[in-house]
Backbone as a printed PyTorch tensor [residue, N CA C, xyz], in Angstrom:
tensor([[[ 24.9170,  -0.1540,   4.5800],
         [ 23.7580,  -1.0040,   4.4910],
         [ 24.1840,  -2.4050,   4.9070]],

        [[ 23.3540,  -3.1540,   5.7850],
         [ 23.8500,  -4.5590,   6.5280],
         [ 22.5510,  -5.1180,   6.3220]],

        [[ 22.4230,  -6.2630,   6.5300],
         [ 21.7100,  -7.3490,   7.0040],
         [ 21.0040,  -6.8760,   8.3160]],

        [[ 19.5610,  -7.3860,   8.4220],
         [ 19.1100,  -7.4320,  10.5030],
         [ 20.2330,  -8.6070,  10.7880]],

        [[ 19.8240,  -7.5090,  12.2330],
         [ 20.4090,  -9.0850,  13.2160],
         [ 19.2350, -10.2240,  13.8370]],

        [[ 19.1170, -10.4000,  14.6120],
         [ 18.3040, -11.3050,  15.0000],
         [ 17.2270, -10.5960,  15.3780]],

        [[ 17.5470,  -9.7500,  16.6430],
         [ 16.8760,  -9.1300,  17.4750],
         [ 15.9080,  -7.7040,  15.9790]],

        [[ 16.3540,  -7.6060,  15.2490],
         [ 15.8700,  -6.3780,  14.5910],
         [ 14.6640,  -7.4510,  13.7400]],

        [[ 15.7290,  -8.5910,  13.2370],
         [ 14.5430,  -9.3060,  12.2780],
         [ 13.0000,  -9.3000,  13.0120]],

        [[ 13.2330,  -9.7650,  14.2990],
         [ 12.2340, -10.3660,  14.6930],
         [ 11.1690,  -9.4340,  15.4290]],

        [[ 11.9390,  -7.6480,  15.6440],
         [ 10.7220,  -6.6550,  15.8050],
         [ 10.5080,  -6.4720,  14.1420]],

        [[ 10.9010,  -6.6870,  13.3880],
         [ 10.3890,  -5.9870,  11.6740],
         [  8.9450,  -7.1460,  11.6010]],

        [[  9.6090,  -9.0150,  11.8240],
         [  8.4550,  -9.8610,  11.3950],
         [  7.4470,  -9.8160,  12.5410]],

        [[  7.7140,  -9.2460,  13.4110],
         [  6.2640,  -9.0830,  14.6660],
         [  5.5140,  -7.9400,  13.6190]],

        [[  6.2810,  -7.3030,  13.6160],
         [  5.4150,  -5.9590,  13.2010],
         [  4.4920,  -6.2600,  11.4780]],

        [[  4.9820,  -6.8070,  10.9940],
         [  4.7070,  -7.2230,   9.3670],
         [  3.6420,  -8.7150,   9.7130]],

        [[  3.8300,  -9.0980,  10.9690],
         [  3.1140, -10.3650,  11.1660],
         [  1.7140,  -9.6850,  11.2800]],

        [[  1.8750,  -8.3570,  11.9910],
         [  0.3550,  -7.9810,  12.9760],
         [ -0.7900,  -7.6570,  12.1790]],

        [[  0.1620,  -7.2960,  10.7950],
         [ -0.6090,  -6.6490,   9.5430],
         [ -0.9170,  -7.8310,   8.5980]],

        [[ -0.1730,  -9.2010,   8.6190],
         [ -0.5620,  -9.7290,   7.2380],
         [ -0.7660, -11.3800,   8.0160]],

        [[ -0.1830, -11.7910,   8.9070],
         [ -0.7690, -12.8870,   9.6780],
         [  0.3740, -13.9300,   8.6030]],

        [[  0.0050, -14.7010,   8.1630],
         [  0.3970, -16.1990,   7.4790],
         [  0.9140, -15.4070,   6.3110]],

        [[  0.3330, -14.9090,   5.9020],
         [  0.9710, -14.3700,   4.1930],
         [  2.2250, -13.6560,   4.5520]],

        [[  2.9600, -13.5980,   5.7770],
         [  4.4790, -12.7100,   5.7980],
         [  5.1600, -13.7590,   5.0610]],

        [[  4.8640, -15.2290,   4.9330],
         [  5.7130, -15.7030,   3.5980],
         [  5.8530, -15.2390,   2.7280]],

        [[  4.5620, -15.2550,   1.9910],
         [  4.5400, -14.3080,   0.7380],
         [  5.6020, -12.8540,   0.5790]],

        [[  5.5140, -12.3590,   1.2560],
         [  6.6300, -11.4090,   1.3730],
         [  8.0280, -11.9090,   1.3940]],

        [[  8.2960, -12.6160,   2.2200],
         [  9.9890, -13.0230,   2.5710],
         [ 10.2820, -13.9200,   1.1180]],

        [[  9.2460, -15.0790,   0.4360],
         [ 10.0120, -15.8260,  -0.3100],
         [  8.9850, -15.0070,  -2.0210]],

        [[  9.0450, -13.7460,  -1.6840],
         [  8.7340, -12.9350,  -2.9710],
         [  9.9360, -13.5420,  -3.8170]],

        [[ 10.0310, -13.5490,  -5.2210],
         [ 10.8470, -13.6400,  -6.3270],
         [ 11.1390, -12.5060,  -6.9250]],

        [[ 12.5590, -11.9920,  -6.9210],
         [ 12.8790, -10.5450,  -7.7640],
         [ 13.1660, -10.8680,  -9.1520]],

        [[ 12.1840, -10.5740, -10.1370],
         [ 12.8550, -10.3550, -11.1230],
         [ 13.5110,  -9.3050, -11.6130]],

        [[ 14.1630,  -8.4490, -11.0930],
         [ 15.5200,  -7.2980, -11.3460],
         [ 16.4850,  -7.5600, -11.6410]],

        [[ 17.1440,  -6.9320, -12.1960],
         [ 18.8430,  -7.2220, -12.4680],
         [ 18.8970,  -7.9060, -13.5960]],

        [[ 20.1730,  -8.5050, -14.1200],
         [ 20.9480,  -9.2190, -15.5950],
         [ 20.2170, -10.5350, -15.0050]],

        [[ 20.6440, -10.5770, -14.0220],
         [ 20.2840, -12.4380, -13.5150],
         [ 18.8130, -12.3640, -15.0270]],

        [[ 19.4520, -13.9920, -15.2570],
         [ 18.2790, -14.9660, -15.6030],
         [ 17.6380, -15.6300, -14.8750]],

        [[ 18.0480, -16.4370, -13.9100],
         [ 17.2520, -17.0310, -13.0700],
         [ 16.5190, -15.6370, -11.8470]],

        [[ 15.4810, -15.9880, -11.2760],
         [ 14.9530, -14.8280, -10.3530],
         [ 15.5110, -14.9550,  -9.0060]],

        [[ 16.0510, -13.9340,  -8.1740],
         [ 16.4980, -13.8780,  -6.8870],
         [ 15.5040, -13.4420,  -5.7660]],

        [[ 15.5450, -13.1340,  -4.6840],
         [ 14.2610, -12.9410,  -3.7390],
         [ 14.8710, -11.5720,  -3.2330]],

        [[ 14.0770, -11.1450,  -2.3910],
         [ 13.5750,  -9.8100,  -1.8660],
         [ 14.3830, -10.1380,  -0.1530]],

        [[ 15.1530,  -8.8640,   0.3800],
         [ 15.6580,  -9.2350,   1.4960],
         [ 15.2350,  -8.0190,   2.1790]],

        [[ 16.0350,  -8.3470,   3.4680],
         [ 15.7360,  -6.7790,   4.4210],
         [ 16.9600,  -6.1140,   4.6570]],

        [[ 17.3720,  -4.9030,   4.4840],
         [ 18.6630,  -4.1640,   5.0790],
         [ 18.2600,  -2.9130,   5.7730]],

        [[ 19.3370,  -2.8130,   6.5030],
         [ 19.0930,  -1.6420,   7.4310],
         [ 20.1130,  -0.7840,   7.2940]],

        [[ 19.7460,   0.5790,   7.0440],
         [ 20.8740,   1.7770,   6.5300],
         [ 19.7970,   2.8610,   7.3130]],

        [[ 21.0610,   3.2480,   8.5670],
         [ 20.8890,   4.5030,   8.7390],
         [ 19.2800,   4.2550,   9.6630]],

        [[ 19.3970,   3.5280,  10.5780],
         [ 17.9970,   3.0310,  11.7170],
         [ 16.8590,   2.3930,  10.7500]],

        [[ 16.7330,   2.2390,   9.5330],
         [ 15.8460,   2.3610,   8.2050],
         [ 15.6670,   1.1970,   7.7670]],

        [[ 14.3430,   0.4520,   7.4540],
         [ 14.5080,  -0.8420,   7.3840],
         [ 14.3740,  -0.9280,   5.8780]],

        [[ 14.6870,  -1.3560,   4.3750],
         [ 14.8180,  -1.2210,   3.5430],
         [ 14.3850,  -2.8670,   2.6760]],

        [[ 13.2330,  -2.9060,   1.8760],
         [ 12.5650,  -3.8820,   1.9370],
         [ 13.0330,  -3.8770,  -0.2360]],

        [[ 14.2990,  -4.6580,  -0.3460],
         [ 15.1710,  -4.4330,  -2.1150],
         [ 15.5710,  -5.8910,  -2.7510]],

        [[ 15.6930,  -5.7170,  -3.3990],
         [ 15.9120,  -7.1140,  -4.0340],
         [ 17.4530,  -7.2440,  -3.9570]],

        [[ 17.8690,  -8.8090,  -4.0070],
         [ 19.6800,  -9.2030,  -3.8710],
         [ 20.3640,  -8.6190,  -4.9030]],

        [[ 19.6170,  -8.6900,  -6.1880],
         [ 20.8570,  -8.5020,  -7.1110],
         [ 20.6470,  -6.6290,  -6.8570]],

        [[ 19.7530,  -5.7250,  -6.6390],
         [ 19.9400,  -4.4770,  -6.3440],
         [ 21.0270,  -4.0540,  -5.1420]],

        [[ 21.0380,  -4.9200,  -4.2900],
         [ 21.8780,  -4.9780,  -2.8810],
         [ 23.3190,  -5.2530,  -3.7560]],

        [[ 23.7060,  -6.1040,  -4.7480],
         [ 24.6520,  -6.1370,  -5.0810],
         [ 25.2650,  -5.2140,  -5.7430]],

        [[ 24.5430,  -4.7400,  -6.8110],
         [ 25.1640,  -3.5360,  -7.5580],
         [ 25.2210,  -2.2780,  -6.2970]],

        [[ 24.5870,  -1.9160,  -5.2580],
         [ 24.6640,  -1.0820,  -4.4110],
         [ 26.4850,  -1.0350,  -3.7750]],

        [[ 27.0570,  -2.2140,  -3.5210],
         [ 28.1320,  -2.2560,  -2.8610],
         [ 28.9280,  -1.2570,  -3.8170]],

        [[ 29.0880,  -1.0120,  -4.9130],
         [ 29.8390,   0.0120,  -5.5520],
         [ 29.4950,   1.6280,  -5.0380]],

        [[ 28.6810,   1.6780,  -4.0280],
         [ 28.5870,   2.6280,  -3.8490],
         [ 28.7020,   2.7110,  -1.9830]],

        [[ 29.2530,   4.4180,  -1.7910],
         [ 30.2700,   4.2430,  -0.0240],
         [ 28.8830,   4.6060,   0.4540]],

        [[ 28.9880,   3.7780,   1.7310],
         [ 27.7210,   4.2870,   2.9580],
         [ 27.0120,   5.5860,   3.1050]],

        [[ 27.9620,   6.8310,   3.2520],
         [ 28.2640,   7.5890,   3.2350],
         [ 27.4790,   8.9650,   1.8680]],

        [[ 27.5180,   8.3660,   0.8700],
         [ 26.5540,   8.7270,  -0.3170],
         [ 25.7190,   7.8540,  -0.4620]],

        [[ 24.8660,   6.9350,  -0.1200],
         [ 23.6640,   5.8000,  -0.2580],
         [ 23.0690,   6.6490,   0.9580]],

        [[ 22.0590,   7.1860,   0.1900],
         [ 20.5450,   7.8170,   0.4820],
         [ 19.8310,   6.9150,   0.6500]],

        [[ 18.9220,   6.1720,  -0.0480],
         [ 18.1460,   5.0890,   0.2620],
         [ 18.1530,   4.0060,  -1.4510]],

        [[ 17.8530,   3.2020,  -1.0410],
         [ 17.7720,   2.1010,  -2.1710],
         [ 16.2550,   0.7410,  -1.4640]],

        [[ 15.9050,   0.4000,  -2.8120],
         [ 14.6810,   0.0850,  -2.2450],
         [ 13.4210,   0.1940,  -1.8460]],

        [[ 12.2790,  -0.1080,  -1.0470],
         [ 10.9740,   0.0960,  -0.6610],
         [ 11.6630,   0.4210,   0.9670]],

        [[ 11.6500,   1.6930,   1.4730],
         [ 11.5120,   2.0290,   2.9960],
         [ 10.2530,   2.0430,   3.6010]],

        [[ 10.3100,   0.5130,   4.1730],
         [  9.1120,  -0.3970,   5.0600],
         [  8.9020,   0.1690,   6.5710]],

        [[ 10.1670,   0.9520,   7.4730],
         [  9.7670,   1.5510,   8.4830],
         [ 11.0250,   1.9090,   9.1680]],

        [[ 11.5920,   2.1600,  10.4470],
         [ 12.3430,   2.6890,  10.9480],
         [ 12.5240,   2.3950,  12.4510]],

        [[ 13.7000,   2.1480,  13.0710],
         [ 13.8260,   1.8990,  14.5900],
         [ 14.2010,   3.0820,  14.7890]],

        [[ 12.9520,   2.8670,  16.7390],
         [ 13.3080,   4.1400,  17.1090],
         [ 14.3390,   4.6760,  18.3950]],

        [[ 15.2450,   5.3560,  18.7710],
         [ 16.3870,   5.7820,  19.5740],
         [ 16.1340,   4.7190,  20.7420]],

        [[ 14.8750,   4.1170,  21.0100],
         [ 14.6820,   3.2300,  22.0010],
         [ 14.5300,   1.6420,  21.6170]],

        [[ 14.4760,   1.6090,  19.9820],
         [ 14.6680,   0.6770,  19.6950],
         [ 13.3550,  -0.3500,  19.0250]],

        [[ 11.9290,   0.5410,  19.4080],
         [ 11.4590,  -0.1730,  18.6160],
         [ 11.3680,  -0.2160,  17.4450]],

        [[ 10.2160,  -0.8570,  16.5600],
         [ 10.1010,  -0.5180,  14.9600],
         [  8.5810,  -0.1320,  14.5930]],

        [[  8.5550,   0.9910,  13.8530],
         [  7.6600,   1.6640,  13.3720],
         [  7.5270,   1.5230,  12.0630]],

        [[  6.6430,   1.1230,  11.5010],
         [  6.0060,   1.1680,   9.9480],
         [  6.1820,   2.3850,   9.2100]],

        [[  6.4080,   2.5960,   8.5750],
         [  6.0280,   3.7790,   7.3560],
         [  4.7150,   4.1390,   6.3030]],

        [[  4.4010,   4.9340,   6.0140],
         [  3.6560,   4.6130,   4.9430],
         [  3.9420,   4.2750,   3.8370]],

        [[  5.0490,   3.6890,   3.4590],
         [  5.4250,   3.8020,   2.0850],
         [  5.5530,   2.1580,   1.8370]],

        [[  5.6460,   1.2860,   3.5690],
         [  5.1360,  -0.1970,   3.3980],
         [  3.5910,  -0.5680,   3.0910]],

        [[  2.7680,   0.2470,   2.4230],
         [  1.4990,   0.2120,   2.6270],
         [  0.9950,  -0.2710,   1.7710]],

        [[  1.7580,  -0.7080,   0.1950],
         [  0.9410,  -1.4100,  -1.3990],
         [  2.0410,  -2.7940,  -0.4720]],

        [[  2.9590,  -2.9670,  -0.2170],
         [  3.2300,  -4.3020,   0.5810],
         [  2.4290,  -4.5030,   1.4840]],

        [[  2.1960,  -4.3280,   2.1260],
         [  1.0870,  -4.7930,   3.9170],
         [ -0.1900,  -4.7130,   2.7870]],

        [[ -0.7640,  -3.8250,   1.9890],
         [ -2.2310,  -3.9910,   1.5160],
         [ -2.6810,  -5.4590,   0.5960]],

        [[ -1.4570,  -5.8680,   0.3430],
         [ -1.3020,  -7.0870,  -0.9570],
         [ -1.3210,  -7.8150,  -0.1830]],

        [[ -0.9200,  -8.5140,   0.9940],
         [ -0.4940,  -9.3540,   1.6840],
         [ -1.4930,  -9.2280,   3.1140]],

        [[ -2.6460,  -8.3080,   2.9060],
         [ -3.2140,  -7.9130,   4.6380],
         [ -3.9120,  -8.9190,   4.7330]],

        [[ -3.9450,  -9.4630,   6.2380],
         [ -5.1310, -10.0230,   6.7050],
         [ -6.3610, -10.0410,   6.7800]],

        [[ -6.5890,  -8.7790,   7.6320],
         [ -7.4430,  -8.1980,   8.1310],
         [ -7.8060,  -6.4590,   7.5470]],

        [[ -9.1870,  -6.4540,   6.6750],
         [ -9.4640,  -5.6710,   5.3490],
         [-10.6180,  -4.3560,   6.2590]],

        [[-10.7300,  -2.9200,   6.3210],
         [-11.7130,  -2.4990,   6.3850],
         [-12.2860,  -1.4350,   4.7050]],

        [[-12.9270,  -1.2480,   4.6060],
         [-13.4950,  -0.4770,   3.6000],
         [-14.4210,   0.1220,   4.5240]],

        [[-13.8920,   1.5860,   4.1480],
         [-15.0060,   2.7180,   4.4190],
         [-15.3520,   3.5350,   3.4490]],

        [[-15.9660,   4.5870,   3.6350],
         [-17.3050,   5.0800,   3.0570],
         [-16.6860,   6.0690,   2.8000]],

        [[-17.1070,   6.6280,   1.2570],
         [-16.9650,   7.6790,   0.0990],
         [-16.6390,   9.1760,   1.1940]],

        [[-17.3200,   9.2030,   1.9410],
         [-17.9770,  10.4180,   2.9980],
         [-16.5260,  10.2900,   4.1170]],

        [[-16.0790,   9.3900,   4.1840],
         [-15.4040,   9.4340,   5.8680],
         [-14.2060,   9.0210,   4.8000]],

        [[-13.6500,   9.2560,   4.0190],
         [-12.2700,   9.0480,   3.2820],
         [-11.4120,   9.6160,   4.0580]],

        [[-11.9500,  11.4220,   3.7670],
         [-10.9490,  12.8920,   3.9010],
         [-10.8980,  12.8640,   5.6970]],

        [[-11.6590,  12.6250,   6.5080],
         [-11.5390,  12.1590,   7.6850],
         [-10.9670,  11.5360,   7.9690]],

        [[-10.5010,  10.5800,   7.4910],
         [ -9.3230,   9.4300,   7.7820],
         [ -7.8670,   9.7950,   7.1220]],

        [[ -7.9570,  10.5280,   5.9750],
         [ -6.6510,  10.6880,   6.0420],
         [ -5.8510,  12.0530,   6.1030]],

        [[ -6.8580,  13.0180,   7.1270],
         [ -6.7870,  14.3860,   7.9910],
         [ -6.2460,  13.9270,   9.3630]],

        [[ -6.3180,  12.0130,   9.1240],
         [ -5.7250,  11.8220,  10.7900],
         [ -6.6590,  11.6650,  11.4960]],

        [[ -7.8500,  10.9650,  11.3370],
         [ -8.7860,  10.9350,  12.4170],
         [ -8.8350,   9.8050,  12.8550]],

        [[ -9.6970,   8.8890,  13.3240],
         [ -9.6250,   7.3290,  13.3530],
         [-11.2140,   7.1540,  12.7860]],

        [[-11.3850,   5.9880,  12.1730],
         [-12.4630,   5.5940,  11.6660],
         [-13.6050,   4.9950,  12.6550]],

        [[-14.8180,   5.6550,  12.1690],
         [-15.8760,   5.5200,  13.2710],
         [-16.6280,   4.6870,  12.3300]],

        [[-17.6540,   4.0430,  13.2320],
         [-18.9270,   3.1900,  12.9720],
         [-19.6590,   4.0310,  11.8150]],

        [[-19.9790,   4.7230,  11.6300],
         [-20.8720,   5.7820,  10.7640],
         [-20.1840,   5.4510,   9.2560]],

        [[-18.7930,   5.7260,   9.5200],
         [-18.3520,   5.8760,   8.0060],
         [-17.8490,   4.6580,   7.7080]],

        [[-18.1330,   3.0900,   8.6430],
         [-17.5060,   2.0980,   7.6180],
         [-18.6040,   1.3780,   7.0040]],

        [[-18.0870,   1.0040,   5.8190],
         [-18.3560,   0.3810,   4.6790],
         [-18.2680,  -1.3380,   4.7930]],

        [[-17.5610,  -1.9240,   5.0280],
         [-17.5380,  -3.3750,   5.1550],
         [-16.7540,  -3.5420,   5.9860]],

        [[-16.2800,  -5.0570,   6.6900],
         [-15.2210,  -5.2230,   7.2110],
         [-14.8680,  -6.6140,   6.9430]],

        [[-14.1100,  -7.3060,   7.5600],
         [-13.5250,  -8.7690,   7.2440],
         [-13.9490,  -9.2020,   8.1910]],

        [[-14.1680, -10.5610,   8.4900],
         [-14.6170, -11.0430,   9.8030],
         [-13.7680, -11.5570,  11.0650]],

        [[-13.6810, -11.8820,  11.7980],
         [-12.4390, -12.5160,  12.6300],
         [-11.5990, -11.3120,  12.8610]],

        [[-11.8920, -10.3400,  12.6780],
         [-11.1050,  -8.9080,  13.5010],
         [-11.1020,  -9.1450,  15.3530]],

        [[-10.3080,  -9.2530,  15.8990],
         [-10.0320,  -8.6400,  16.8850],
         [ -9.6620,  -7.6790,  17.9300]],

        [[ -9.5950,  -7.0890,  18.7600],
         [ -8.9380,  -5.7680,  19.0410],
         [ -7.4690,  -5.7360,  19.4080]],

        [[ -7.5100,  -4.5330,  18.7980],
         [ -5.3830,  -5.1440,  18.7810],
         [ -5.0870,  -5.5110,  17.5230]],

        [[ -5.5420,  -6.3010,  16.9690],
         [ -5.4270,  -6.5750,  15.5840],
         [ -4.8570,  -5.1340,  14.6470]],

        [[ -3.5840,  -5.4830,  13.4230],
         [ -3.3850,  -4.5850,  12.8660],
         [ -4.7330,  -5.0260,  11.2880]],

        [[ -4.7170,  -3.7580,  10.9710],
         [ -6.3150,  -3.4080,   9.8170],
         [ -5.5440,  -2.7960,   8.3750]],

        [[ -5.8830,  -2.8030,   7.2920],
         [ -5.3420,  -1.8770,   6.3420],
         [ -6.6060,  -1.2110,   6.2010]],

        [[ -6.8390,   0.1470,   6.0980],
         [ -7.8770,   0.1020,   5.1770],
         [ -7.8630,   0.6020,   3.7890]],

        [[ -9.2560,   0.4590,   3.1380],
         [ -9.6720,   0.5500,   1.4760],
         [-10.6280,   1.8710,   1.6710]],

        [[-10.4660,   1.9870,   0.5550],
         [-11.5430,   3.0350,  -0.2090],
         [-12.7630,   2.1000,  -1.0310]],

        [[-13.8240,   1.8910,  -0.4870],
         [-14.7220,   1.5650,  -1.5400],
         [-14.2370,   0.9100,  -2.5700]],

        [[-13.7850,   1.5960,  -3.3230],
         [-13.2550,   1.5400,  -4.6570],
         [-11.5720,   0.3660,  -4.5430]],

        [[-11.4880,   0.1450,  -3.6590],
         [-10.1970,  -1.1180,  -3.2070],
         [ -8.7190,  -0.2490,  -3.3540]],

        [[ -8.9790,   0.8350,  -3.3540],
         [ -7.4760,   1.4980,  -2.5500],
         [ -6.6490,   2.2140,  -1.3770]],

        [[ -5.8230,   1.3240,  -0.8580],
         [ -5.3420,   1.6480,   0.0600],
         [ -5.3520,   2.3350,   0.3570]],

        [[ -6.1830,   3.3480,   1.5230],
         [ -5.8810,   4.3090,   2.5990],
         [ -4.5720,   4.6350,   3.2870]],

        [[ -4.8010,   3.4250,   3.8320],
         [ -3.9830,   3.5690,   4.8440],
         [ -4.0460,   2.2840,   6.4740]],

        [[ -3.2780,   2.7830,   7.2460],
         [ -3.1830,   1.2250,   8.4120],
         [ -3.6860,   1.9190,   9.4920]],

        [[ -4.3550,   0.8230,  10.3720],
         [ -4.2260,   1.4700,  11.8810],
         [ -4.4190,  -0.0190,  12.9550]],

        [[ -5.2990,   0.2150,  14.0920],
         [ -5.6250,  -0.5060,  14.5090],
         [ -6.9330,  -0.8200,  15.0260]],

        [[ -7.2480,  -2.1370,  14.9880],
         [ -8.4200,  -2.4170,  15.7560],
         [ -8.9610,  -2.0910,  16.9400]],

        [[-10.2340,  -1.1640,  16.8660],
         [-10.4280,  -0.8290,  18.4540],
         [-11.7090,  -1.5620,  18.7260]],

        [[-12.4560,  -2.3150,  18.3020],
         [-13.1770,  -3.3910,  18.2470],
         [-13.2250,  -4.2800,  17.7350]],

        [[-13.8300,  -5.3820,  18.4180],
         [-13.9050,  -7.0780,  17.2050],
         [-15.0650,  -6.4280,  16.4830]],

        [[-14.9910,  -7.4840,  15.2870],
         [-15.8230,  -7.3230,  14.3540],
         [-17.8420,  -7.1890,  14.5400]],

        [[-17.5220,  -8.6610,  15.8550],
         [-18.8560,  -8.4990,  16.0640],
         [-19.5960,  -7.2140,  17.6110]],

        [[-18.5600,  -6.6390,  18.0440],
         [-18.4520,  -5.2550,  19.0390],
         [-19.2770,  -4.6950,  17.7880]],

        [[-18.5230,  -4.1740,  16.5850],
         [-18.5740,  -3.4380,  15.7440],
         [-20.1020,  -3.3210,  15.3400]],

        [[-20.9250,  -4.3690,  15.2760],
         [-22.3500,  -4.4200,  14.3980],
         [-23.5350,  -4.0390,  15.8040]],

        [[-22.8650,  -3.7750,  16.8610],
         [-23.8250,  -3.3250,  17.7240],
         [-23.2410,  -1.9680,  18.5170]],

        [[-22.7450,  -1.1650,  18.0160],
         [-21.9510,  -0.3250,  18.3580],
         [-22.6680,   0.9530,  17.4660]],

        [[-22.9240,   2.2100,  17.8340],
         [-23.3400,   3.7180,  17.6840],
         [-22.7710,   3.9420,  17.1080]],

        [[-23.0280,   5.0520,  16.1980],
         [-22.3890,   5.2600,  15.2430],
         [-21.1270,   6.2680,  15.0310]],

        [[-21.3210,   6.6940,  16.3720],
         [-20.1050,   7.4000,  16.5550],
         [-19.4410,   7.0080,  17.2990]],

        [[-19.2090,   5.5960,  17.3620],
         [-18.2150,   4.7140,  17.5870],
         [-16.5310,   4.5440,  17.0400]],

        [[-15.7240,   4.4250,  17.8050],
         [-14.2090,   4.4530,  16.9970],
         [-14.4490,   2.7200,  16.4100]],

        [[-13.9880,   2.6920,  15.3930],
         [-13.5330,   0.9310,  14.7530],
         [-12.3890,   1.2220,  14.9140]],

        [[-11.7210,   1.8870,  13.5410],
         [-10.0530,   1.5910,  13.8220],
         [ -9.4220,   3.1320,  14.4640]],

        [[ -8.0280,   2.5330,  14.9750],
         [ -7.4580,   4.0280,  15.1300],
         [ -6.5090,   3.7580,  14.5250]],

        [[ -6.7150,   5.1970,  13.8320],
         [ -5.4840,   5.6210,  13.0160],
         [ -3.5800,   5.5360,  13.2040]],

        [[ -3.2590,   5.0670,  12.3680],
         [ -1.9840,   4.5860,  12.7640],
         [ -1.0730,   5.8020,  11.2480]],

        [[ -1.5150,   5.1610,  10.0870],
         [ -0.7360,   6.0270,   9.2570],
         [ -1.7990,   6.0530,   7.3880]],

        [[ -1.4290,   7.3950,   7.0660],
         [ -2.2560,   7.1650,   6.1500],
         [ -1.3520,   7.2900,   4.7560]],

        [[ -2.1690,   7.4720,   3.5650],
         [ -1.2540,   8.1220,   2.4030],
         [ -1.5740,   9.4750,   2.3560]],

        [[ -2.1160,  10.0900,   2.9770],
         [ -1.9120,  11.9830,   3.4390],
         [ -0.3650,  12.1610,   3.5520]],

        [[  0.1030,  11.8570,   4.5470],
         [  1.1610,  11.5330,   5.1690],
         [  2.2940,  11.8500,   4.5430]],

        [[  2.3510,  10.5800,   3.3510],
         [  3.5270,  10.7440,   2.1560],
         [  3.3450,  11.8000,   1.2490]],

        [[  2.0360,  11.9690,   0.8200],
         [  2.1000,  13.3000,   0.3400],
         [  2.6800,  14.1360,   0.3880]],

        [[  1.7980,  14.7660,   1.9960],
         [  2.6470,  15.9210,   2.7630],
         [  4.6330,  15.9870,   2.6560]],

        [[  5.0820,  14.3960,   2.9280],
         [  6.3490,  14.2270,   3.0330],
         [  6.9470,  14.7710,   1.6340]],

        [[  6.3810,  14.2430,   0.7210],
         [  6.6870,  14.5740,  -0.9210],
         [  6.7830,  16.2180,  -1.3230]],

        [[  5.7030,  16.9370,  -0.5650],
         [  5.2740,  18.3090,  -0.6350],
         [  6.7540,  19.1610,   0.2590]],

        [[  7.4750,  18.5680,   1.1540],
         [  8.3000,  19.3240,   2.1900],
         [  9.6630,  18.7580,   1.0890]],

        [[ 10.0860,  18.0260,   0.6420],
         [ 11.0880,  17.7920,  -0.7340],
         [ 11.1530,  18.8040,  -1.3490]]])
């Protein structure tokens, strides 16, 4: 387990930027309260094994007692570089990116199981949106009820969106909490 380098930091904060905009502070100067420490330490990034690993310092410290070699994972696994080098999200960065998102959709009771069967979210089944969406823009979305779905992307601005059919795409699907499930279910 190491530190990013430059080049890794800065595909992890593009990618964490697309989803939360200004609030990626909030993330980087989080406060850990873990460990003996009395005073609180902050939240860093390490990379073990292509794996970007989103843990607190004093957890990183007690970790060194243990060889590379047996360290499975430690931490929140936020996403992964791929053989070519970019970086891909996970679902398991998704109560981080949802706390910290920019850009909010809520859809509809009816188009939930559709969205997280992997579909992309259409005009019909959304429920609200945030304003100032763009396309391209990364989206979290909600359940009605304010729980995280899941991420994707913007396939219209907000105001595309209010004159658009109803079997229109809004977001496309990027990753849901189906996903981890399933992952949990193959364990």
């Amino acid at each position: 387990m190491r530190p990013l380098d430059e080049a890794e930091t800065t595909a992890v904060f593009e990618k964490l930027f697309k989803f939360t905009g200004n609030n990626l502070k909030n993330i980087v100067e989080n406060p850990s309260h873990e460990g003996p420490d009395q005073n609180p330490g902050r939240y860093c990034f390490r990379l073990h094994k292509n794996r970007v690993y989103y843990v607190s310092e004093s957890l990183v410290k007690r970790a060194t007692n243990i060889a590379r070699a047996n360290l499975v994972s430690l931490g929140t696994c936020i996403g992964k570089f791929t053989h070519s080098g970019k970086f891909h999200l996970t679902i398991q960065a998704l109560n981080l990116v949802a706390a910290n998102a920019r850009h909010k959709v809520w859809i509809k009771p009816t188009s939930e199981m559709s969205f997280l069967y992997g579909n992309h979210v259409l005009k019909g089944g959304l429920g609200r949106i945030t304003d100032s969406i763009a396309p391209g823009d990364g989206v979290v979305v909600f359940s009605m009820f304010d729980v995280a779905l899941g991420f994707g992307v913007a396939a219209k601005s907000t105001q595309d969106c209010r004159k658009l059919d109803p079997n229109g795409i809004v977001v496309l699907h990027q990753a849901d909490i189906g996903e981890y499930l399933r992952m949990e279910d193959e364990l």
